Short mmCIF file of C-alpha atoms and ligand atoms in Angstrom, two decimals:
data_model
loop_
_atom_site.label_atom_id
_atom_site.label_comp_id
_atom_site.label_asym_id
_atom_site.label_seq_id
_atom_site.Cartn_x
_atom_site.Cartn_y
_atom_site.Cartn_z
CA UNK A 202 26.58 10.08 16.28
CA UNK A 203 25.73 8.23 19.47
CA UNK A 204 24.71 9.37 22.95
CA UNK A 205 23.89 7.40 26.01
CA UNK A 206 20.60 8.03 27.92
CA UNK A 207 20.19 7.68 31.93
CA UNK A 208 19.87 3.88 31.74
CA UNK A 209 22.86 3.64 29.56
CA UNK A 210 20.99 2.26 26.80
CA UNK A 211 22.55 3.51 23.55
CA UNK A 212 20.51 5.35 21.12
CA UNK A 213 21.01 7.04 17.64
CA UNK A 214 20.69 10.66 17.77
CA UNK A 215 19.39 10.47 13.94
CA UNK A 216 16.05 10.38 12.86
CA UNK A 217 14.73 6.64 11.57
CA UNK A 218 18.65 5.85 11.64
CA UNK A 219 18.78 2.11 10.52
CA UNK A 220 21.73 0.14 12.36
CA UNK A 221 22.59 -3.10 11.01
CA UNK A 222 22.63 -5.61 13.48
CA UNK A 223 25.50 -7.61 13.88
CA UNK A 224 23.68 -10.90 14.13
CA UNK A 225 22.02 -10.74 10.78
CA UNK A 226 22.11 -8.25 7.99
CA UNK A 227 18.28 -8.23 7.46
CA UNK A 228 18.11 -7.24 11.10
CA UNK A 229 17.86 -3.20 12.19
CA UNK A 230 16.77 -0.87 14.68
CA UNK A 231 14.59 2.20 14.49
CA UNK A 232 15.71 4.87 17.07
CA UNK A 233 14.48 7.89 16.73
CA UNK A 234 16.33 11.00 18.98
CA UNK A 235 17.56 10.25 22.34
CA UNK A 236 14.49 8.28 23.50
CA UNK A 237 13.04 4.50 23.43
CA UNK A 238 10.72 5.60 20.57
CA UNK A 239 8.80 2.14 19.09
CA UNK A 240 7.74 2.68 15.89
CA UNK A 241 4.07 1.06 14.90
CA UNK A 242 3.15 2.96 11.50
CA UNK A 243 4.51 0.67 8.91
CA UNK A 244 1.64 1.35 6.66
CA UNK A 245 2.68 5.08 6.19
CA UNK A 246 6.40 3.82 5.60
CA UNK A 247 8.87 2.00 6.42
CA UNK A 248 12.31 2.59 6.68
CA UNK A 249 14.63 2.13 4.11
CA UNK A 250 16.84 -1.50 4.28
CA UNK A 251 20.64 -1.41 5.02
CA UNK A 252 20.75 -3.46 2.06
CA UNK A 253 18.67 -1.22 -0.16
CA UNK A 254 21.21 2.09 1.25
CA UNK A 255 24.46 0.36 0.21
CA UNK A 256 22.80 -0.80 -3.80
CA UNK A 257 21.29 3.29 -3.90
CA UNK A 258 24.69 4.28 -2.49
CA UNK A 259 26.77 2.02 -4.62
CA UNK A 260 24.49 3.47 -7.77
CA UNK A 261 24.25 6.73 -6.70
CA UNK A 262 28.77 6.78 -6.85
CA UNK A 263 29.40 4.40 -9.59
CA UNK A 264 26.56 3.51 -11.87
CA UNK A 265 25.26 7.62 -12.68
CA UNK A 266 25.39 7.62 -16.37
CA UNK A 267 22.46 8.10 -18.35
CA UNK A 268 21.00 4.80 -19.37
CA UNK A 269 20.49 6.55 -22.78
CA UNK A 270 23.79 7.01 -23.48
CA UNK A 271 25.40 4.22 -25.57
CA UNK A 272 28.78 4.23 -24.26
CA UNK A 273 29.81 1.75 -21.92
CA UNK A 274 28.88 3.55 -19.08
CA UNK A 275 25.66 4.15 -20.29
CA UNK A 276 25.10 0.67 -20.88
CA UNK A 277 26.19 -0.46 -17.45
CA UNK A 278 23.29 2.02 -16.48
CA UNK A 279 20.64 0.23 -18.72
CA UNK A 280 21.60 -3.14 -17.14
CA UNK A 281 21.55 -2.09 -13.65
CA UNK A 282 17.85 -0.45 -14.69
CA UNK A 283 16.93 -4.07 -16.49
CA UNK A 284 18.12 -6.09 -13.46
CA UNK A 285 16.47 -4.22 -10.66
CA UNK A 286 12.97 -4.68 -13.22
CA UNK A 287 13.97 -9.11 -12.94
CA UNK A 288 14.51 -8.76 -9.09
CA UNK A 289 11.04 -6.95 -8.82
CA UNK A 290 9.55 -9.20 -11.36
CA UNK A 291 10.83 -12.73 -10.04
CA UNK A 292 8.70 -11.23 -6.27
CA UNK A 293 5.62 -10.58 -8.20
CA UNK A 294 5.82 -13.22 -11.14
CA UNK A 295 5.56 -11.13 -13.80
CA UNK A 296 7.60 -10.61 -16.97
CA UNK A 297 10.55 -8.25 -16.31
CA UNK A 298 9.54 -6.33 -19.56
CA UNK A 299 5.76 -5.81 -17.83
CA UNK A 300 7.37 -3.24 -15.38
CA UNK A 301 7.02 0.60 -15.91
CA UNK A 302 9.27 2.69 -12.85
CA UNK A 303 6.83 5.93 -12.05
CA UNK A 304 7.40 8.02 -9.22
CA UNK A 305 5.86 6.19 -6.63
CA UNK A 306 2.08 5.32 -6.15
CA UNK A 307 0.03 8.19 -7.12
CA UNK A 308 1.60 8.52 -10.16
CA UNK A 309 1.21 4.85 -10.96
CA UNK A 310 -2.65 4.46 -10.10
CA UNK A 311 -3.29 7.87 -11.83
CA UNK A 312 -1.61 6.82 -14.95
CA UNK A 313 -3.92 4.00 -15.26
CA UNK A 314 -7.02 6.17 -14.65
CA UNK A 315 -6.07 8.58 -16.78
CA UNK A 316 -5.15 6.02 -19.37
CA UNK A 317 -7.79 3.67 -19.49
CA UNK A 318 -10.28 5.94 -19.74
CA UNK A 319 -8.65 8.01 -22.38
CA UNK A 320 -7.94 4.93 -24.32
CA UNK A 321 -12.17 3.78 -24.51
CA UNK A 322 -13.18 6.84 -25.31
CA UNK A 323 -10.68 7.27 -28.80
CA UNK A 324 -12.08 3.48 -28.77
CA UNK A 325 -15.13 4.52 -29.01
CA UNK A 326 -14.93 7.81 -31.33
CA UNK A 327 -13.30 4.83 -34.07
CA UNK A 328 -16.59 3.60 -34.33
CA UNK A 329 -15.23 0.14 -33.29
CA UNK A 330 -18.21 -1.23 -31.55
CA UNK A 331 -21.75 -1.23 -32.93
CA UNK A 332 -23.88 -0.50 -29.67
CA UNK A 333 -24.50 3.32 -30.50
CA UNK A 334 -25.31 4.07 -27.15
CA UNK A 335 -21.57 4.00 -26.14
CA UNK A 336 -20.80 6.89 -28.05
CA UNK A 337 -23.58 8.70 -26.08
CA UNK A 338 -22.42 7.95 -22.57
CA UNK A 339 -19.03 8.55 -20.87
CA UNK A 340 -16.58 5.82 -19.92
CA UNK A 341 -17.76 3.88 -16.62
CA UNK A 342 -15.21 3.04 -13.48
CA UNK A 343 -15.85 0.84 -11.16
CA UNK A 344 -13.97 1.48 -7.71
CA UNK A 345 -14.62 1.24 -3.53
CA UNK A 346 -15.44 3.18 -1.38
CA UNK A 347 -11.90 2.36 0.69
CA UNK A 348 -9.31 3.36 -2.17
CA UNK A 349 -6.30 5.29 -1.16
CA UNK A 350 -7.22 8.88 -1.88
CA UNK A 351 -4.40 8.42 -5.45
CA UNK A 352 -7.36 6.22 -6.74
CA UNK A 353 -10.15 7.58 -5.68
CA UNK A 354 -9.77 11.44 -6.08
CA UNK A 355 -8.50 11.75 -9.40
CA UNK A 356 -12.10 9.40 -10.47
CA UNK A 357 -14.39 11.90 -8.38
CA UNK A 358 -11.99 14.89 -10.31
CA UNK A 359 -12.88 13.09 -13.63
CA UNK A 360 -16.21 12.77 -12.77
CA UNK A 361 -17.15 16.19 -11.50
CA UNK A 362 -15.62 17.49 -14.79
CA UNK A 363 -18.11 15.45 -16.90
CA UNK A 364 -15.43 12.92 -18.19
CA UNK A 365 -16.65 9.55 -16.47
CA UNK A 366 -19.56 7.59 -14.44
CA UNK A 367 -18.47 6.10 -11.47
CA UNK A 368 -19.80 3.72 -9.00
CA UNK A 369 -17.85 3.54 -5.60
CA UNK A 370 -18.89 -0.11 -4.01
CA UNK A 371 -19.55 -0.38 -0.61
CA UNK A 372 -16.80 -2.14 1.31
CA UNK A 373 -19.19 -1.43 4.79
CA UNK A 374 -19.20 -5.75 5.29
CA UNK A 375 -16.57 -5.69 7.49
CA UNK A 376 -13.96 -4.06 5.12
CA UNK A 377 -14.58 -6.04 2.56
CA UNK A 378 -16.23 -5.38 -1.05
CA UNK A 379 -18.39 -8.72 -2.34
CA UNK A 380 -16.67 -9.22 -5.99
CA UNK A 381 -20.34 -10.39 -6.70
CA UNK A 382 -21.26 -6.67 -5.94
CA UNK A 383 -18.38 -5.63 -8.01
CA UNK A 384 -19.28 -7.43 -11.16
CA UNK A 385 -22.40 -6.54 -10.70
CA UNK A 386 -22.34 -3.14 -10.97
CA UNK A 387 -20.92 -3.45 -14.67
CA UNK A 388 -22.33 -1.73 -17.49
CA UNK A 389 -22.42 -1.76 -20.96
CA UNK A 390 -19.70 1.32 -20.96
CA UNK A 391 -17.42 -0.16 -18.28
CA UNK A 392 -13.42 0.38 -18.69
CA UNK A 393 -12.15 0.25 -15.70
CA UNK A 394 -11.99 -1.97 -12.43
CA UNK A 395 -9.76 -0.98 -9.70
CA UNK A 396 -9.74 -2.40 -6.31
CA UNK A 397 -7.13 -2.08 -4.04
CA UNK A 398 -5.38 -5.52 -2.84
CA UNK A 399 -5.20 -4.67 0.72
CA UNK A 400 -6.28 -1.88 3.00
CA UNK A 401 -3.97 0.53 4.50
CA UNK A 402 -6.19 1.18 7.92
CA UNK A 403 -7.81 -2.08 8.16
CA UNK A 404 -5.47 -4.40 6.95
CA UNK A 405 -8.44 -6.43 5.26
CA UNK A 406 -7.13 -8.16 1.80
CA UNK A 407 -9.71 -7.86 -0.98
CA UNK A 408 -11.53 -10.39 -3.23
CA UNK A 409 -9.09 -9.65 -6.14
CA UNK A 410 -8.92 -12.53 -7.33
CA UNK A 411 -12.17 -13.52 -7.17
CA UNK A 412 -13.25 -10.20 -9.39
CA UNK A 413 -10.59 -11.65 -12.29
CA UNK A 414 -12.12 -14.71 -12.45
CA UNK A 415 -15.48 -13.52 -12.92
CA UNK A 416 -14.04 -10.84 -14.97
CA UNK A 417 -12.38 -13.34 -17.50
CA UNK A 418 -15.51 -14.66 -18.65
CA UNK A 419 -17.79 -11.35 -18.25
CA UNK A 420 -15.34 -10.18 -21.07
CA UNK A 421 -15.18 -13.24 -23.03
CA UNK A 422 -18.96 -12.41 -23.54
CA UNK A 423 -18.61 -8.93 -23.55
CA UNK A 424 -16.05 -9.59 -26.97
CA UNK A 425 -19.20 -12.06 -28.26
CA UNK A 426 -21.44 -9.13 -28.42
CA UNK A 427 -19.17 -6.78 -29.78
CA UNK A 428 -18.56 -4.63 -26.37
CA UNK A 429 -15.36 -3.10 -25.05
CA UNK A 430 -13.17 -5.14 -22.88
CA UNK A 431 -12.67 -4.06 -18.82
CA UNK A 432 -9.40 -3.99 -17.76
CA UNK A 433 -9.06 -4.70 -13.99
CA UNK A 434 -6.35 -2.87 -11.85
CA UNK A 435 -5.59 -3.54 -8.31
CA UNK A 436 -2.97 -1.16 -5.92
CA UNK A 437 -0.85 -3.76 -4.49
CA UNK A 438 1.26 -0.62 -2.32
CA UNK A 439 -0.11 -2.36 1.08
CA UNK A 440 0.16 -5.54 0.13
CA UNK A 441 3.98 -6.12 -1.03
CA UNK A 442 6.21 -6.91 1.04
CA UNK A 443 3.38 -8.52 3.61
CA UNK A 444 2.21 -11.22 1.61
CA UNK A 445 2.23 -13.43 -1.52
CA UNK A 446 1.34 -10.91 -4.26
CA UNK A 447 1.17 -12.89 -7.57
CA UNK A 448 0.22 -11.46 -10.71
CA UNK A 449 -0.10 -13.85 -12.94
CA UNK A 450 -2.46 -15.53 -10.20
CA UNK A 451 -4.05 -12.41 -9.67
CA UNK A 452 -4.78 -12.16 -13.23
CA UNK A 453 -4.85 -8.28 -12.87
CA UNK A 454 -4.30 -5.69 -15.96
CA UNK A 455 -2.30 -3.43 -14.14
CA UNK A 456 -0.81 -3.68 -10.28
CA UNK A 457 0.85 -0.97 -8.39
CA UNK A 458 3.99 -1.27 -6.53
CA UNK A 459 5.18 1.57 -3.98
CA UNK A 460 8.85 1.10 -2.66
CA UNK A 461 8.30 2.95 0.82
CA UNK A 462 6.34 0.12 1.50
CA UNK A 463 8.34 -2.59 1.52
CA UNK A 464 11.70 -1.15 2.84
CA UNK A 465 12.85 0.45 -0.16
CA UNK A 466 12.97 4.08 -1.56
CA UNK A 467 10.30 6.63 -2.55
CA UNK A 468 10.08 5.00 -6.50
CA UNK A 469 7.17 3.01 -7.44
CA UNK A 470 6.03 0.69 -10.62
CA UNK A 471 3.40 -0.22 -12.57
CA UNK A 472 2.84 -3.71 -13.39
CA UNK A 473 1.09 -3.85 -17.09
CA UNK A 474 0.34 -7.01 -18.72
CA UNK A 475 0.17 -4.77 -22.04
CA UNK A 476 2.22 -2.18 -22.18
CA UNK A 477 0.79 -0.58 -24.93
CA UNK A 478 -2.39 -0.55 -23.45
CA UNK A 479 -1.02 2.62 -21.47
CA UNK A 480 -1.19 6.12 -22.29
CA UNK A 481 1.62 8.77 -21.09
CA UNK A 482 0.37 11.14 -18.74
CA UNK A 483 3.77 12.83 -19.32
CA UNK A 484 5.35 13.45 -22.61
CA UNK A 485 8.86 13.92 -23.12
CA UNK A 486 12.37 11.63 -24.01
CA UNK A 487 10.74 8.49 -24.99
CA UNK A 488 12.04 6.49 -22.00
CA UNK A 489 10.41 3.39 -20.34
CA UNK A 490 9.34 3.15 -24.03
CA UNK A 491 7.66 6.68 -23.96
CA UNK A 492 5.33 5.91 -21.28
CA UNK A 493 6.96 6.79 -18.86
CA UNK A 494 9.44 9.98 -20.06
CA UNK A 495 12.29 11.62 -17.99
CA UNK A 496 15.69 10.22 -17.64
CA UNK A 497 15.59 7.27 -15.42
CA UNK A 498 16.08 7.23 -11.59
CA UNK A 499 19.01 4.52 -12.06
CA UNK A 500 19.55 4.71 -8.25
CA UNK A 501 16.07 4.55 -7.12
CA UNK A 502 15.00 1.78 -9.20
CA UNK A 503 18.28 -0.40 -8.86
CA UNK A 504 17.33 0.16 -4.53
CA UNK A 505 13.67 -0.90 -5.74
CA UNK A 506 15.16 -4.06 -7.22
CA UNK A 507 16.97 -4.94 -3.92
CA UNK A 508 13.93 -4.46 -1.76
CA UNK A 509 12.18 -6.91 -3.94
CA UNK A 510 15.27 -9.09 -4.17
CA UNK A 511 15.17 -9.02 -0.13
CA UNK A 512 11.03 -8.99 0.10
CA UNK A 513 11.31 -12.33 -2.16
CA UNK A 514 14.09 -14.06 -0.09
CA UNK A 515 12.46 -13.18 3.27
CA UNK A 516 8.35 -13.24 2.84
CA UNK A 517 7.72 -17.03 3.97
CA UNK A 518 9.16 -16.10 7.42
CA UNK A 519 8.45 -12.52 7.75
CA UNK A 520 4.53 -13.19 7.19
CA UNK A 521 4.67 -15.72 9.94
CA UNK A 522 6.43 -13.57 11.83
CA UNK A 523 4.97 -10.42 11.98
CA UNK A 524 1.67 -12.35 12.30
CA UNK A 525 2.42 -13.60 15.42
CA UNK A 526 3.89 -10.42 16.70
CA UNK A 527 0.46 -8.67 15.88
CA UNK A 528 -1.60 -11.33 17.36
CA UNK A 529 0.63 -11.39 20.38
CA UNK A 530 -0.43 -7.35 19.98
CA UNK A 531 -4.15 -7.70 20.13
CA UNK A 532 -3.86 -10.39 22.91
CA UNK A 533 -2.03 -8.07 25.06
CA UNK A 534 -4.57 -5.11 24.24
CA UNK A 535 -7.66 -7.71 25.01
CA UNK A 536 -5.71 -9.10 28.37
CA UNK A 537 -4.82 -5.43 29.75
CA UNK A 538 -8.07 -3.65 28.70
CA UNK A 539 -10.65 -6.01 28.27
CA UNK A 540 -13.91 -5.00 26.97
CA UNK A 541 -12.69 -1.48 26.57
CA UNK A 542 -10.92 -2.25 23.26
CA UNK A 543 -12.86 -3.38 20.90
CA UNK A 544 -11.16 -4.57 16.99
CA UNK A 545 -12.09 -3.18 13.82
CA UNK A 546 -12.61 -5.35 10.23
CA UNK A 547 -10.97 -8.46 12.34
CA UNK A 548 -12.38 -11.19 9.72
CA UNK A 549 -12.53 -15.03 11.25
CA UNK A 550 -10.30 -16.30 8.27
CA UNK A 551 -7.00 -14.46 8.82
CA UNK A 552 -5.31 -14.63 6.04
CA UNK A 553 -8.13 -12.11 4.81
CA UNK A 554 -6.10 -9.48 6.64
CA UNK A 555 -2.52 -8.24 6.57
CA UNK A 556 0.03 -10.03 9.08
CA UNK A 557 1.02 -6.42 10.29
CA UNK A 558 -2.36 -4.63 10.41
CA UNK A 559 -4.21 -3.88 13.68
CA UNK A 560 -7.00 -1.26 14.04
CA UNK A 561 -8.09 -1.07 17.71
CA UNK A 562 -10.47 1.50 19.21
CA UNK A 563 -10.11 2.58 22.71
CA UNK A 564 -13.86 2.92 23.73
CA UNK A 565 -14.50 4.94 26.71
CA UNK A 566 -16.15 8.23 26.59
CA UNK A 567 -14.56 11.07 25.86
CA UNK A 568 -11.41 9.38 24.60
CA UNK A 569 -10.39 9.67 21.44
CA UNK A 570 -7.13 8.13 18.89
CA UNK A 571 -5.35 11.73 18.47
CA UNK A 572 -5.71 12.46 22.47
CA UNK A 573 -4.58 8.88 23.59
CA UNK A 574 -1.51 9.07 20.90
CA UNK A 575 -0.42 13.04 22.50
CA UNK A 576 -0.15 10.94 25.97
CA UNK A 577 2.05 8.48 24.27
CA UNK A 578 4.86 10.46 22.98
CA UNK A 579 7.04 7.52 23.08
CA UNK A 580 5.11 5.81 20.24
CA UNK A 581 4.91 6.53 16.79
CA UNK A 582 1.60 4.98 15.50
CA UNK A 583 -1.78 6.62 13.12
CA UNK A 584 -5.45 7.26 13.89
CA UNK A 585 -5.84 6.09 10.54
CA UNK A 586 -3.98 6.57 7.23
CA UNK A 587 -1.56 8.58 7.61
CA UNK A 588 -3.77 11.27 5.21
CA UNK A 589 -5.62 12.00 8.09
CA UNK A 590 -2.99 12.74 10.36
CA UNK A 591 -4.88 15.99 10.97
CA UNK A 592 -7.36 14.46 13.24
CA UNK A 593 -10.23 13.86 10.69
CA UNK A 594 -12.53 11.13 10.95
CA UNK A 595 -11.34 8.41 8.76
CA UNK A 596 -13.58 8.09 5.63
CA UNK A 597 -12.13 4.27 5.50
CA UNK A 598 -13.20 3.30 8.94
CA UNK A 599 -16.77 4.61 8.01
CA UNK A 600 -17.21 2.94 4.88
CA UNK A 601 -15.92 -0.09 6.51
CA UNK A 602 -19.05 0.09 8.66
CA UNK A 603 -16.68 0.79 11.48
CA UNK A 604 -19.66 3.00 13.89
CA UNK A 605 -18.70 7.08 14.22
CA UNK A 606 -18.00 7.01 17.72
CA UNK A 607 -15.82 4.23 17.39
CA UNK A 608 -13.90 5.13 14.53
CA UNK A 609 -12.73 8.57 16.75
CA UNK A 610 -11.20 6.34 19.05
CA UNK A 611 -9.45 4.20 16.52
CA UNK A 612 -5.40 3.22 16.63
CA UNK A 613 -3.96 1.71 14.09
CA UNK A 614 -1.05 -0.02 14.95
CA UNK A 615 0.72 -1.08 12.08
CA UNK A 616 4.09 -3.11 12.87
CA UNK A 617 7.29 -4.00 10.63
CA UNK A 618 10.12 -6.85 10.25
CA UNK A 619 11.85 -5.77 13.47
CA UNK A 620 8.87 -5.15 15.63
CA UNK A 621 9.66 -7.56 18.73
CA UNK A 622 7.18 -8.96 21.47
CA UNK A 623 9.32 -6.45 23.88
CA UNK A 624 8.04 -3.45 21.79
CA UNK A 625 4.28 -4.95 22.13
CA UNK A 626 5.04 -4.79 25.84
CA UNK A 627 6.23 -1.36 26.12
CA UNK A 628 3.46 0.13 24.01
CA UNK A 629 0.75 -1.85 25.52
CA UNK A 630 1.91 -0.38 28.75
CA UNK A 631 2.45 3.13 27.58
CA UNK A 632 -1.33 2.77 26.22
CA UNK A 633 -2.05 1.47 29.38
CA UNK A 634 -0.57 4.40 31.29
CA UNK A 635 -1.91 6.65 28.84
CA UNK A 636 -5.90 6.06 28.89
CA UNK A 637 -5.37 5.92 32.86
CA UNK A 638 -4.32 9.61 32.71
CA UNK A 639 -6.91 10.31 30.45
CA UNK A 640 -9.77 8.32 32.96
CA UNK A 641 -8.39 10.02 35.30
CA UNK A 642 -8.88 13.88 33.57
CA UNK A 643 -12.29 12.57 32.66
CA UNK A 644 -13.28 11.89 35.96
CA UNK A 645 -11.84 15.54 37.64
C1 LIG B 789 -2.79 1.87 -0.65
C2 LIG B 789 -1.89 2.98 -1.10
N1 LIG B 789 -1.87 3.33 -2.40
C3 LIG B 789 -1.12 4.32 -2.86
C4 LIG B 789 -0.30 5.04 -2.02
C5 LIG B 789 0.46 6.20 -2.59
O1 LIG B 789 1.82 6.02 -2.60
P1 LIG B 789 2.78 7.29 -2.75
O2 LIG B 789 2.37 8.28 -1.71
O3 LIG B 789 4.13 6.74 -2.53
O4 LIG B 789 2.61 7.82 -4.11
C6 LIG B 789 -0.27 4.71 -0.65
C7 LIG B 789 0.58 5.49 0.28
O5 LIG B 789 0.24 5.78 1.40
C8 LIG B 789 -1.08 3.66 -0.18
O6 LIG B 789 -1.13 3.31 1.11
#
């Protein structure tokens, strides 16, 4: 349904209605209501591609037997599920048989938690290494203090209930965590690594890499001396999508992948060099080789497949891209504010942060993100993850050493495939309008 607004400008009257453009198919708008809503929050979601709607539609009408089933049907369901796992693997470079659909993210980064740690300990009950002591003390993780709350809440839950150690490195350099201060916070009972790839408020791309290598030969001497090996996970969700996420280069044990992310649906995947290595945290039909039970989401996966499919064909220029729309972004925020804004975790080298990602605080006294977002109702944009919605001081901001008072006043603008240097206009300018109204209730 379409409506025409004073200026004549058509809008949708749906929420998030995607239009494909004529001029391209990858192109679409994001209207929301009747009104010139720009949408900046990216990170929390994006919407879902044309292209991705017709393969889910297409599924959803014609491909709904259950993969299980060995009639042709059936089958035709198994091979839509086995391609949509080589369009997802050919964007990561992994094997298509490394590839585990979950339910999304949480599911993914708590089934490698919950596995790895359940896995060392029956390790270590077989009496398979000599160093006593293991048997003695629980299962160590290593994490930072920045994870997205599915990583970081079920380790403090383990922990408070007695079941692990945990260290939580600091990440207050900027955003960052040192993968020297990483590997050395190893122990003896170590499992687990897990370090997100990229930051969902800051943007700021982690040292994964960097952790692997050092990793690869920490265990090769760790196997010399007879200690368990530590597998290293990292939740690619924010990452996907953006940029280059490689796995065999990242030389990761496990890597998340969340759908919403990247224009497709609310399915995610865990990447798993050994499959085995997993534990269920469901138990049930045996499918996804029983670790992951439950008759398959045919539709869901085969749109996760095309949003990889697309993510692959498009990421050279869509990195570029929404680079340069960003930067055109914080430029405009410097040139109309000046010393007023100031940039969070904004690292020299900028491929160390997202091409999408800006977090800008609005520093004036009194002001703060949630107040200067109610003046813009025209823009739909986060104070911080999209957890804290509520108005609570982001714990990532903080542990990014991101100062208190600055980290109330903190925007993050997070922009998509679409975002133009038009939309930068109009929401630097309803900022603009916005802290002027505030100044000005400051002031009375
Ligand atoms: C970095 C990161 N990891 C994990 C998730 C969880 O994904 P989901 O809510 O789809 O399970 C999110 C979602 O916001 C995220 O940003």
């Amino acid at each position: 349904m379409q409506t025409k607004d004073k200026n004549s400008r058509i809008y949708c009257l749906t929420t998030l209605n995607i239009i494909a453009s004529s001029k391209s198919s990858y192109r679409f708008a994001v209207c929301v209501m009747m009104n010139d809503i720009i949408y900046m929050d990216y990170n929390a979601t994006t919407p879902v591609a044309p292209e991705v709607v017709r393969k889910i539609t297409d599924s959803l009408q014609n491909v709904w037997a259950n993969p299980s089933s060995s009639y042709p049907e059936g089958i035709a369901a198994k091979t839509a599920l086995q391609s949509a796992r080589k369009d997802i693997a050919l964007l990561l470079n992994c094997e298509a048989d490394n590839i585990v659909f979950t339910s999304g993210g949480t599911e993914a980064n708590n089934m490698v938690i919950f596995s790895t740690v359940s896995k060392y300990k029956s390790r270590i009950q077989e009496n398979l290494y000599p160093d006593g002591d293991l048997k003695k003390s629980n299962p160590h993780v290593i994490t930072t203090d920045i994870e997205h709350d599915s990583v970081i809440l079920p380790l403090k839950k383990l922990k408070e209930d007695g079941f692990v150690e945990l260290t939580e490195v600091s990440a207050k350099n900027g955003g960052m965590v040192s993968a020297r201060d990483v590997v050395a916070a190893i122990q003896p009972n170590t499992c687990l690594i897990t370090v997100m790839l990229a930051n969902n408020e800051t943007g700021i791309i982690q040292p994964v890499e960097e952790i692997a290598k050092y990793l690869k030969k920490i265990n090769a001497e760790r196997a010399n001396i007879c200690l368990p090996q530590i597998l290293l996970h990292t939740d690619a969700a924010q990452g996907i999508g953006k940029i280059s996420v490689n796995f065999e280069t990242l030389n990761v044990d496990y890597l998340t992948v969340v759908g919403h992310k990247f224009y497709g649906p609310r399915i995610g995947a865990l990447v798993a060099k050994d499959k085995k290595s997993l534990q269920p945290l469901l138990y049930g039909g045996g499918q996804e080789e029983g670790i992951r039970p439950g008759t398959e989401n045919v539709a869901m996966a085969v749109g996760l497949g095309e949003a990889a499919r697309l993510a692959h064909k498009l990421l050279p220029e869509l990195t570029s891209k929404m680079q340069q729309v960003r930067d055109h972004l914080e430029q405009r925020l410097e040139e109309t504010f000046g010393n007023m804004v100031e940039f969070n975790c904004r690292p020299k080298v900028t491929s160390l942060r997202l091409p999408n990602t800006c977090s800008v605080s609005v520093c004036r006294q009194g002001m703060t993100g949630p107040a200067i977002l109610a003046e813009c109702p025209r823009l739909r944009a986060s104070t911080g993850s999209a957890c804290h919605a509520l108005g609570q001081l982001s714990g990532v901001l903080i542990a990014s050493g991101v100062p208190r008072q600055k980290a109330c006043c903190t925007l993050r603008l997070s922009i998509g495939r679409e975002t133009t240097q038009h939309d930068v206009e109009t929401v630097v300018e309803q900022l603009r309008q916005a802290v002027k109204r505030l100044e000005t209730n400051v002031v009375k």
